[in-house]
Every structure is written in structure tokens, then in C-alpha cells.
C-alpha positions as protocol buffer text, in pm:
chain_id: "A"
residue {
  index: 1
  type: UNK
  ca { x: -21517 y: 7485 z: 17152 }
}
residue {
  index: 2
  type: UNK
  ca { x: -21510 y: 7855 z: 17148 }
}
residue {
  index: 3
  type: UNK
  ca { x: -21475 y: 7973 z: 16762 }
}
residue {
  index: 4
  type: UNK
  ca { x: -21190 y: 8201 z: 16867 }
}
residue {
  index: 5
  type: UNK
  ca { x: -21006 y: 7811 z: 16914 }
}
residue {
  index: 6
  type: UNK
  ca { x: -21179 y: 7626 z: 16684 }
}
residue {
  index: 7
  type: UNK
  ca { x: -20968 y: 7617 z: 16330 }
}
residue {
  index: 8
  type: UNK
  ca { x: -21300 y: 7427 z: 16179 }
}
residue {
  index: 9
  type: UNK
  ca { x: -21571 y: 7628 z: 16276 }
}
residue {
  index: 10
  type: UNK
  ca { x: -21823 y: 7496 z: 16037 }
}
residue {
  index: 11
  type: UNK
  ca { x: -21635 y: 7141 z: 16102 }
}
residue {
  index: 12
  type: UNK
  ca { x: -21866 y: 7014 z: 16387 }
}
residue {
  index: 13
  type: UNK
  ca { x: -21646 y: 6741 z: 16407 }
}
residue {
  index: 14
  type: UNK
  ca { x: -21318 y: 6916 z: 16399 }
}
residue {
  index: 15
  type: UNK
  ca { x: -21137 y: 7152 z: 16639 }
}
residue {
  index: 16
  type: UNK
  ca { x: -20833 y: 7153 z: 16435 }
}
residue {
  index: 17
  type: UNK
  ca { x: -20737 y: 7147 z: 16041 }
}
residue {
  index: 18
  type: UNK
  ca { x: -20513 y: 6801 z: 16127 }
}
residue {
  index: 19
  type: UNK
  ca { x: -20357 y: 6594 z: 15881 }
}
residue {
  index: 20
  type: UNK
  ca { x: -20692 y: 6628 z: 15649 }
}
residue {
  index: 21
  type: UNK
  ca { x: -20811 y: 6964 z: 15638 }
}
residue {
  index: 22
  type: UNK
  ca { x: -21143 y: 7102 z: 15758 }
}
residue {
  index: 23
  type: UNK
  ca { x: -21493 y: 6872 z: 15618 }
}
residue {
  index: 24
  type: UNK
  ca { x: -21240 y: 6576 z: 15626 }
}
residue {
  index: 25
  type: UNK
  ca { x: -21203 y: 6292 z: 15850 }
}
residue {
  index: 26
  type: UNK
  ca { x: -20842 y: 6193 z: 15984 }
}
residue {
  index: 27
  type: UNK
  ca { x: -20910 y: 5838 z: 16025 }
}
residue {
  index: 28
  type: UNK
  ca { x: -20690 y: 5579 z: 15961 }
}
residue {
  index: 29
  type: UNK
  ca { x: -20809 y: 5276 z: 15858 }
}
residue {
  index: 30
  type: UNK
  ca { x: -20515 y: 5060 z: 15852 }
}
residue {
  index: 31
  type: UNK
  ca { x: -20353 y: 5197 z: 16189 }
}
residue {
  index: 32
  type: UNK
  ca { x: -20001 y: 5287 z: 16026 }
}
residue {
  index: 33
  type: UNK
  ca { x: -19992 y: 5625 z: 16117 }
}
residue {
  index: 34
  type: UNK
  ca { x: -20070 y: 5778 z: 15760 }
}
residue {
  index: 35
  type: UNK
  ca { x: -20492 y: 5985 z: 15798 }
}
residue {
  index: 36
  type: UNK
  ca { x: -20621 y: 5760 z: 15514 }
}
residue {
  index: 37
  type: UNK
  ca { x: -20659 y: 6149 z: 15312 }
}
residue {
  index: 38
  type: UNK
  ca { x: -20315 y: 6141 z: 15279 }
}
residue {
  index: 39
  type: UNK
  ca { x: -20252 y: 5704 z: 15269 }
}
residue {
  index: 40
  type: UNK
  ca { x: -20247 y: 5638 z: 14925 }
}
residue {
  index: 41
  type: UNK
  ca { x: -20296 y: 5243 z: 15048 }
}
residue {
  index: 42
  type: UNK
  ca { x: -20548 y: 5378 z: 15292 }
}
residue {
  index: 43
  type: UNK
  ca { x: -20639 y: 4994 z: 15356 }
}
residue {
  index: 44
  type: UNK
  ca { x: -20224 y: 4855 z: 15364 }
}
residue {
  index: 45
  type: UNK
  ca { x: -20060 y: 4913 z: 15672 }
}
residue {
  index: 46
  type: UNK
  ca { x: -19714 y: 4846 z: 15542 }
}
residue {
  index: 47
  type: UNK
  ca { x: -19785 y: 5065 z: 15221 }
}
residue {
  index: 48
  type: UNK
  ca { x: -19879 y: 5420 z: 15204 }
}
residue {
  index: 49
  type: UNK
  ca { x: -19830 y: 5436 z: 14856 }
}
residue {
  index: 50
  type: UNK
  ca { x: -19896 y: 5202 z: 14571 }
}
residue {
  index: 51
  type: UNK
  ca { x: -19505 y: 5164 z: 14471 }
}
residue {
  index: 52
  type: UNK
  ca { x: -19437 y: 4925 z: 14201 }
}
residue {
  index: 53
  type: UNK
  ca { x: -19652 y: 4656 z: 14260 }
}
residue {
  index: 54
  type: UNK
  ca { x: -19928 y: 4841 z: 14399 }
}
residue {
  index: 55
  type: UNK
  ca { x: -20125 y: 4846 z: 14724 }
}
residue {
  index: 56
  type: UNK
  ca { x: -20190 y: 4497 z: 14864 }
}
residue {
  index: 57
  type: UNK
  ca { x: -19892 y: 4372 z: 14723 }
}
residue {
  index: 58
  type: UNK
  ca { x: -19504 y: 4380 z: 14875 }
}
residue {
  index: 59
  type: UNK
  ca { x: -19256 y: 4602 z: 14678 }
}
residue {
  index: 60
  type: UNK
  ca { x: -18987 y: 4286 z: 14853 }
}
residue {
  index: 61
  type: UNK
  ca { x: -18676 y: 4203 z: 14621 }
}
residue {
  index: 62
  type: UNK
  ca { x: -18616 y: 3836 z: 14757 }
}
residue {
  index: 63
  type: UNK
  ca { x: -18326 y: 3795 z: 14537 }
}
residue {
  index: 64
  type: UNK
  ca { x: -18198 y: 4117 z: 14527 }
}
residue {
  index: 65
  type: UNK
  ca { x: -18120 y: 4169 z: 14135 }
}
residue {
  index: 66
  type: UNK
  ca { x: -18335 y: 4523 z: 14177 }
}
residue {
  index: 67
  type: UNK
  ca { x: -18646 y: 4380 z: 14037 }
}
residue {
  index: 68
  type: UNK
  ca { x: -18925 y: 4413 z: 14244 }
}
residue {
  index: 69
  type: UNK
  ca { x: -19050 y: 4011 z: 14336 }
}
residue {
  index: 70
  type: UNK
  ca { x: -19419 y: 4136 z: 14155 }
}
residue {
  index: 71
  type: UNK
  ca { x: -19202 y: 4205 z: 13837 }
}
residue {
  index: 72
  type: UNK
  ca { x: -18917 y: 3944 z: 13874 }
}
residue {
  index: 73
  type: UNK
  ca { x: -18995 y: 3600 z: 13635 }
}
residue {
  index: 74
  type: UNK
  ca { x: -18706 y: 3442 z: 13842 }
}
residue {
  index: 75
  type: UNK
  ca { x: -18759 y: 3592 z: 14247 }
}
residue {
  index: 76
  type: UNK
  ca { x: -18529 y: 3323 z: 14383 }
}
residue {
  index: 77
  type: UNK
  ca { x: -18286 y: 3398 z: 14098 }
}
residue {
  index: 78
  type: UNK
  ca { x: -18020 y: 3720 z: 14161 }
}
residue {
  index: 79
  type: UNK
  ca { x: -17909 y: 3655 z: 13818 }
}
residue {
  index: 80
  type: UNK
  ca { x: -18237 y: 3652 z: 13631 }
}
residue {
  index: 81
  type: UNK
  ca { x: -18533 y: 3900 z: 13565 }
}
residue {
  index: 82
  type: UNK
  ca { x: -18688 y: 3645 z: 13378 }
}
residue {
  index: 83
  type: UNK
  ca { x: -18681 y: 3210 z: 13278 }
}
residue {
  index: 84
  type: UNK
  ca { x: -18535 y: 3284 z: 12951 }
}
residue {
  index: 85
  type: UNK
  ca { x: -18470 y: 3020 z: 12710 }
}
residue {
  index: 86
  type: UNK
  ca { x: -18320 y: 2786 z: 13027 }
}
residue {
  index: 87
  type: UNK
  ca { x: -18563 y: 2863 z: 13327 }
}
residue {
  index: 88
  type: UNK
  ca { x: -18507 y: 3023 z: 13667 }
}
residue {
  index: 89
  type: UNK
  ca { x: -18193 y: 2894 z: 13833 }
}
residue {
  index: 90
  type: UNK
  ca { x: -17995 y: 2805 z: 13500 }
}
residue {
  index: 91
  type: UNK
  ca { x: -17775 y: 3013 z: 13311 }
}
residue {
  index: 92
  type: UNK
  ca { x: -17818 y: 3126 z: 12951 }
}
residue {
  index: 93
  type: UNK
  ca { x: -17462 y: 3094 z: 12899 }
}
residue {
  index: 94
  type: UNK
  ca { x: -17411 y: 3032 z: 12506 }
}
residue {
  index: 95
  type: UNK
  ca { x: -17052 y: 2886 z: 12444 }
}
residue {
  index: 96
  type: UNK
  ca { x: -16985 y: 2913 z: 12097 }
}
residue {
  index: 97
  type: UNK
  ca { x: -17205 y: 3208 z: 12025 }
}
residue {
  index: 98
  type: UNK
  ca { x: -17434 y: 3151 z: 11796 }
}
residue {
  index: 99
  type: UNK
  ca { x: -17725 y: 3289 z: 11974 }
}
residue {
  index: 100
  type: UNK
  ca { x: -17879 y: 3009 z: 12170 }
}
residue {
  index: 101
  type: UNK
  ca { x: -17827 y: 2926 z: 12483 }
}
residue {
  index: 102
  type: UNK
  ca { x: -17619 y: 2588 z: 12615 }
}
residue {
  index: 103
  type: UNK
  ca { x: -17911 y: 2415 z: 12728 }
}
residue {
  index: 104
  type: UNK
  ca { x: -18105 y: 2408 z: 12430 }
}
residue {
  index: 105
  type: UNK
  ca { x: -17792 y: 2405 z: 12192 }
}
residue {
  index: 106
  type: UNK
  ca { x: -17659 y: 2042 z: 12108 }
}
residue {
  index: 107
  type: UNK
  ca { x: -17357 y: 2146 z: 11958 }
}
residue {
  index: 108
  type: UNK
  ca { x: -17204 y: 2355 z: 12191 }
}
residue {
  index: 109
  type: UNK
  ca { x: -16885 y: 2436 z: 12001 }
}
residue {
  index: 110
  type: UNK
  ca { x: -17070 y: 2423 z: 11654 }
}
residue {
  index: 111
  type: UNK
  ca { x: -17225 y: 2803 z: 11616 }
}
residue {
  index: 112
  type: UNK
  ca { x: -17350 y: 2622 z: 11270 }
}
residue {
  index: 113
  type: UNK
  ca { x: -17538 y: 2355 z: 11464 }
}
residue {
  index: 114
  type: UNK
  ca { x: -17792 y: 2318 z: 11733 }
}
residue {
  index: 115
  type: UNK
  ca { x: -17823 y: 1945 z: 11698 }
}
residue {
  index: 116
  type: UNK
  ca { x: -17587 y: 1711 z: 11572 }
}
residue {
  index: 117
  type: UNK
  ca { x: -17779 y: 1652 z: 11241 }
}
residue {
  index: 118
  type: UNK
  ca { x: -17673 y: 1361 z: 10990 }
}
residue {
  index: 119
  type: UNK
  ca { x: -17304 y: 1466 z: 11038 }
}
residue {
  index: 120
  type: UNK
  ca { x: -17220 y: 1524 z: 11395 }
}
residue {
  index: 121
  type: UNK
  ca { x: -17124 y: 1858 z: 11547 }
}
residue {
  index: 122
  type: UNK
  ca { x: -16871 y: 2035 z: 11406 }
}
residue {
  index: 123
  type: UNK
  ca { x: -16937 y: 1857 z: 11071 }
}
residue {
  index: 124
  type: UNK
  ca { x: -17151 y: 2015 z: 10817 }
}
residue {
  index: 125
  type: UNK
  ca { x: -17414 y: 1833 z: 10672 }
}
residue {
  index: 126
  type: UNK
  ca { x: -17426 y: 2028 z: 10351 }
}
residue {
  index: 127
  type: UNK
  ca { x: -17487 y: 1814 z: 10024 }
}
residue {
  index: 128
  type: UNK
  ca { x: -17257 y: 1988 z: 9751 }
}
residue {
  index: 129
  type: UNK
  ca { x: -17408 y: 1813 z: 9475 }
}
residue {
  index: 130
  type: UNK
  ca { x: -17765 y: 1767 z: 9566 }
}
residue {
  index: 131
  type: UNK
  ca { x: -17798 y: 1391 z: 9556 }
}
residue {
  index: 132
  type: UNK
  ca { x: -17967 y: 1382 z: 9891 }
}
residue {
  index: 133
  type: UNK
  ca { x: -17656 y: 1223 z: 10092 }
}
residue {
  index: 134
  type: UNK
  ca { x: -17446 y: 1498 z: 10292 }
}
residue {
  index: 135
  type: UNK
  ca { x: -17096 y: 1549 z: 10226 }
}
residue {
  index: 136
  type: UNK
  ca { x: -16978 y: 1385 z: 10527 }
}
residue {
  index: 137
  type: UNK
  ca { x: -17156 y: 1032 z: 10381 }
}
residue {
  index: 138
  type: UNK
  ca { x: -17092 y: 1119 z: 10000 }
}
residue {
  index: 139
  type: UNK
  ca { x: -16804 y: 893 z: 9883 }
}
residue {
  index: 140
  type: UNK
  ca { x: -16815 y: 1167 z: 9580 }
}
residue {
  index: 141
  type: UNK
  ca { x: -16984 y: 1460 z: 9694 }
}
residue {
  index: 142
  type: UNK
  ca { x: -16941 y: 1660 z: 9381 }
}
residue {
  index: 143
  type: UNK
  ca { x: -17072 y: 1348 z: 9215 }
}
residue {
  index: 144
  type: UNK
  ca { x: -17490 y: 1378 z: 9189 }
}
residue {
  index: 145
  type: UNK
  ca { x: -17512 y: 1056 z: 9048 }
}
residue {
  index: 146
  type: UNK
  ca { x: -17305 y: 851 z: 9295 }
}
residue {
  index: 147
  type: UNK
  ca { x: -17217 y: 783 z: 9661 }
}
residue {
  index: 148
  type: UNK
  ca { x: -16915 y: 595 z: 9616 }
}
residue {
  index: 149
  type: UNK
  ca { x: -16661 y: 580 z: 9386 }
}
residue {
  index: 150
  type: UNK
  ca { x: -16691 y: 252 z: 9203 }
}
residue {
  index: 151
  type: UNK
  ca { x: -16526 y: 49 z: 8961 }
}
residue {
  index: 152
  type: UNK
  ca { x: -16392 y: 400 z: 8748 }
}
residue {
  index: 153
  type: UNK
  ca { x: -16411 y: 646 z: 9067 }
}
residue {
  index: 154
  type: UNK
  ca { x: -16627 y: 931 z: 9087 }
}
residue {
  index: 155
  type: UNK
  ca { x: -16674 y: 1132 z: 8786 }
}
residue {
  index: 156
  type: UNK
  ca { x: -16709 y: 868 z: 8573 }
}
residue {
  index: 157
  type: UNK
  ca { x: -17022 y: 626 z: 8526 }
}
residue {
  index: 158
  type: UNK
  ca { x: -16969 y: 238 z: 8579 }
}
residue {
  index: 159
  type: UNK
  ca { x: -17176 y: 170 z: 8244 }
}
residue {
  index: 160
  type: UNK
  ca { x: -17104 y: -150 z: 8091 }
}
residue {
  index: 161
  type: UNK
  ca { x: -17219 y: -93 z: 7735 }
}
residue {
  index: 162
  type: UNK
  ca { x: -17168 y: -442 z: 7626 }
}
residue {
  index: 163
  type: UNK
  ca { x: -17338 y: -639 z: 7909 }
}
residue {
  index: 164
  type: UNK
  ca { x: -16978 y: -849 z: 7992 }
}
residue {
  index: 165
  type: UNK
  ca { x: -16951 y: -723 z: 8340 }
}
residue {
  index: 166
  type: UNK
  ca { x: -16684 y: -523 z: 8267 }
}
residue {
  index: 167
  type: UNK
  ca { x: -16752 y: -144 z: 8297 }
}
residue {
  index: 168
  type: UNK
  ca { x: -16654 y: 98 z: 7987 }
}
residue {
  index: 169
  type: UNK
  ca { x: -16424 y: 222 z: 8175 }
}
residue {
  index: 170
  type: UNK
  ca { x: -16210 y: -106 z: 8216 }
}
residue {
  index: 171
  type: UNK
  ca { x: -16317 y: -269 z: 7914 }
}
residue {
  index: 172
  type: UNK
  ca { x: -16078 y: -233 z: 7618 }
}
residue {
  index: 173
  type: UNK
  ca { x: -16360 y: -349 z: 7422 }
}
residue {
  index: 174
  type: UNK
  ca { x: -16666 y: -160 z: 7547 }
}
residue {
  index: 175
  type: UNK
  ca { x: -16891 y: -251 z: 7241 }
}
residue {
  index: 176
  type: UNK
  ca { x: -16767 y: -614 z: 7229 }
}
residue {
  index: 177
  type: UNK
  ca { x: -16936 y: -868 z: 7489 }
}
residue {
  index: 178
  type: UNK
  ca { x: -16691 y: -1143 z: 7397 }
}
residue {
  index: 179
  type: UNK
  ca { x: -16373 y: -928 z: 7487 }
}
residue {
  index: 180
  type: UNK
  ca { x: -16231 y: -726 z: 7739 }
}
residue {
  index: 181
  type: UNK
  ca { x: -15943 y: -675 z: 7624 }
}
residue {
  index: 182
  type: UNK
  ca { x: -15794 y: -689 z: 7231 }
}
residue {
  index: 183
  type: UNK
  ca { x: -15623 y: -904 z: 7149 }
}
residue {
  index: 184
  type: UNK
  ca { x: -15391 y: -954 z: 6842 }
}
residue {
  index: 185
  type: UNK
  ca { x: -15707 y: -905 z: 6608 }
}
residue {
  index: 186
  type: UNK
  ca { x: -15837 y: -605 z: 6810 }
}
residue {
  index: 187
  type: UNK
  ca { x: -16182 y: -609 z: 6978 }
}
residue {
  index: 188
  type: UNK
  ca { x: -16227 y: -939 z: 6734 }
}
residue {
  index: 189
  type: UNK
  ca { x: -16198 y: -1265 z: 6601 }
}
residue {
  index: 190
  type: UNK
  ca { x: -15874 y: -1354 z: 6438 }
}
residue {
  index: 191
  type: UNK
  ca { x: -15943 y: -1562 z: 6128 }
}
residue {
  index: 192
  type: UNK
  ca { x: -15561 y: -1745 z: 6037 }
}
residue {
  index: 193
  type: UNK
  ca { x: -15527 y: -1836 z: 5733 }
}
residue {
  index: 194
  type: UNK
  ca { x: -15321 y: -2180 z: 5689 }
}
residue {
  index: 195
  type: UNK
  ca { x: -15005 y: -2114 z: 5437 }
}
residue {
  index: 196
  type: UNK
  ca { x: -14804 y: -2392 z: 5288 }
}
residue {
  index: 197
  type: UNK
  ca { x: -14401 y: -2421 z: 5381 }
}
């Protein structure tokens, strides 16, 4: 070509500038149209930039939640970005709040509980006195040294300081192991003395 028509005169290859310039080829490697100069995915033919998952890869949004399928944790999931606590498919609803989600949370009306425990949901298992047996269990549960209440209730030990079976707290004679209760004579033996008419 005549120079006066030639926009690339020191282009042998060129007649015009194109989509590339002068010194550059306008191929297009991946036939979409797009001189691979200006194709940022020169070698993706449905990309001609790298968008947000990049050349190669499809910017699709199978679920359509607005999360790129490249970026989404759940792509079959609208509702989810990611599994969460409950996996793809399952909501994290939490009913009662206390910041775990309904399928890993046992109790789901306990926000105290995530398992039922000794006690059951919606039962504490606290131990008020520390003897190792929760509340719920604890026939005297601000008793540490009993579970039940026993022959003189909670409160009060079922010592039987004689050794007659009967604890101090039922024995009129706690210190006497022939009496349990006194008789005329007390917590002892009456000695009568015989007197003439």
C-alpha cells in the first residue's frame, strides 16, 4: 500500500491502526470478537475480562443469592453464602436464641442448654451446694452433706450418738443406748425403793 493510505507505515503487517495499534497484532485467539490486545481473557471466549472468578472460570450465580458460584460455599443454596454451622440446604434458624443454631442445639427452647445435661432441658443442672448431685436430683440441695432428707430432714445430720438406731434427732436420750425415750427416771434406771404400809 501506498504510504499516503497506509496508517502503519513502518507496520509491514498493518495497513490500518485497528483495534491494536500500529507494531501490534489484532488476532484473536479465542474467536469472541475481542483483538486479544484488548481481551483481558485473551484465551476465554465467553470472558473478556477476568470478573470475579477470573478467566477460565464462569462468573454464573446458579442460585441466585448474588454470590458468584466461584465464591458461593452453598451454589445450590439461594439462602446461603456459605454451610454454616448446619450445611448447604439447612437453615441456621436458632429458636430460643442463644446463639447456636437448631440443628446442633438440643434444647431448643433452653437458651441455657445445648444438650439436655443431667437435668433435662429447661432444667438447670446447677449444684447449689457443691455436693456433686444437681439440684434437680438433690433431695436437699442447700444440704452439702446429703441427698435426701432422712430420718431429721435436711439440715440436720442423722447421727446416732449412742449406737441404738435411733438418730439424735429422735432420740430423747441421745447419750443413752438403753433408752429412747425417758422415762419416769429420765434417760435412766429407776431404782424403787420398797416402803413399809
Amino acid at each position: 500500500a501506498k504510504d499516503c493510505v497506509d496508517e502503519c507505515p513502518r507496520d509491514p503487517t498493518k495497513v490500518s491502526v485497528g483495534a491494536c495499534g500500529c507494531g501490534v497484532e489484532d488476532s484473536d485467539r479465542d474467536d469472541d470478537g475481542v483483538a486479544d490486545c484488548a481481551d483481558q481473557c485473551a484465551d476465554d471466549a465467553s470472558k473478556t475480562g477476568p470478573g470475579v472468578c477470573g478467566c477460565g472460570v464462569s462468573d454464573s450465580d446458579s442460585d441466585g443469592d448474588g454470590i458468584s458460584d466461584c465464591e458461593d460455599g452453598c451454589p445450590s443454596d439461594g439462602s446461603k453464602g456459605a454451610p454454616g454451622a448446619c450445611g448447604c440446604g439447612v437453615a441456621e434458624t436458632d429458636s430460643d436464641g442463644d446463639g447456636h443454631a437448631d440443628c446442633v442445639d438440643h434444647c431448643l427452647s433452653d437458651a441455657g442448654k445445648l444438650e439436655a445435661g443431667i437435668c433435662g432441658c429447661g432444667v438447670s443442672d446447677v449444684d447449689s451446694d457443691g455436693d456433686s448431685v444437681s439440684d434437680c436430683n438433690d433431695g436437699c440441695p442447700a444440704d452439702p452433706l446429703k441427698n435426701a432428707g432422712g430420718a431429721c430432714g435436711c439440715g440436720v445430720p442423722d447421727t446416732d450418738s449412742d449406737g441404738d438406731g435411733a438418730p439424735d434427732c429422735r432420740d430423747e436420750c441421745p447419750k443413752s443406748a438403753e433408752f429412747v425415750m425417758a422415762g419416769p427416771c429420765g434417760c435412766t434406771k429407776c431404782i424403787v425403793a420398797c416402803v413399809a404400809p
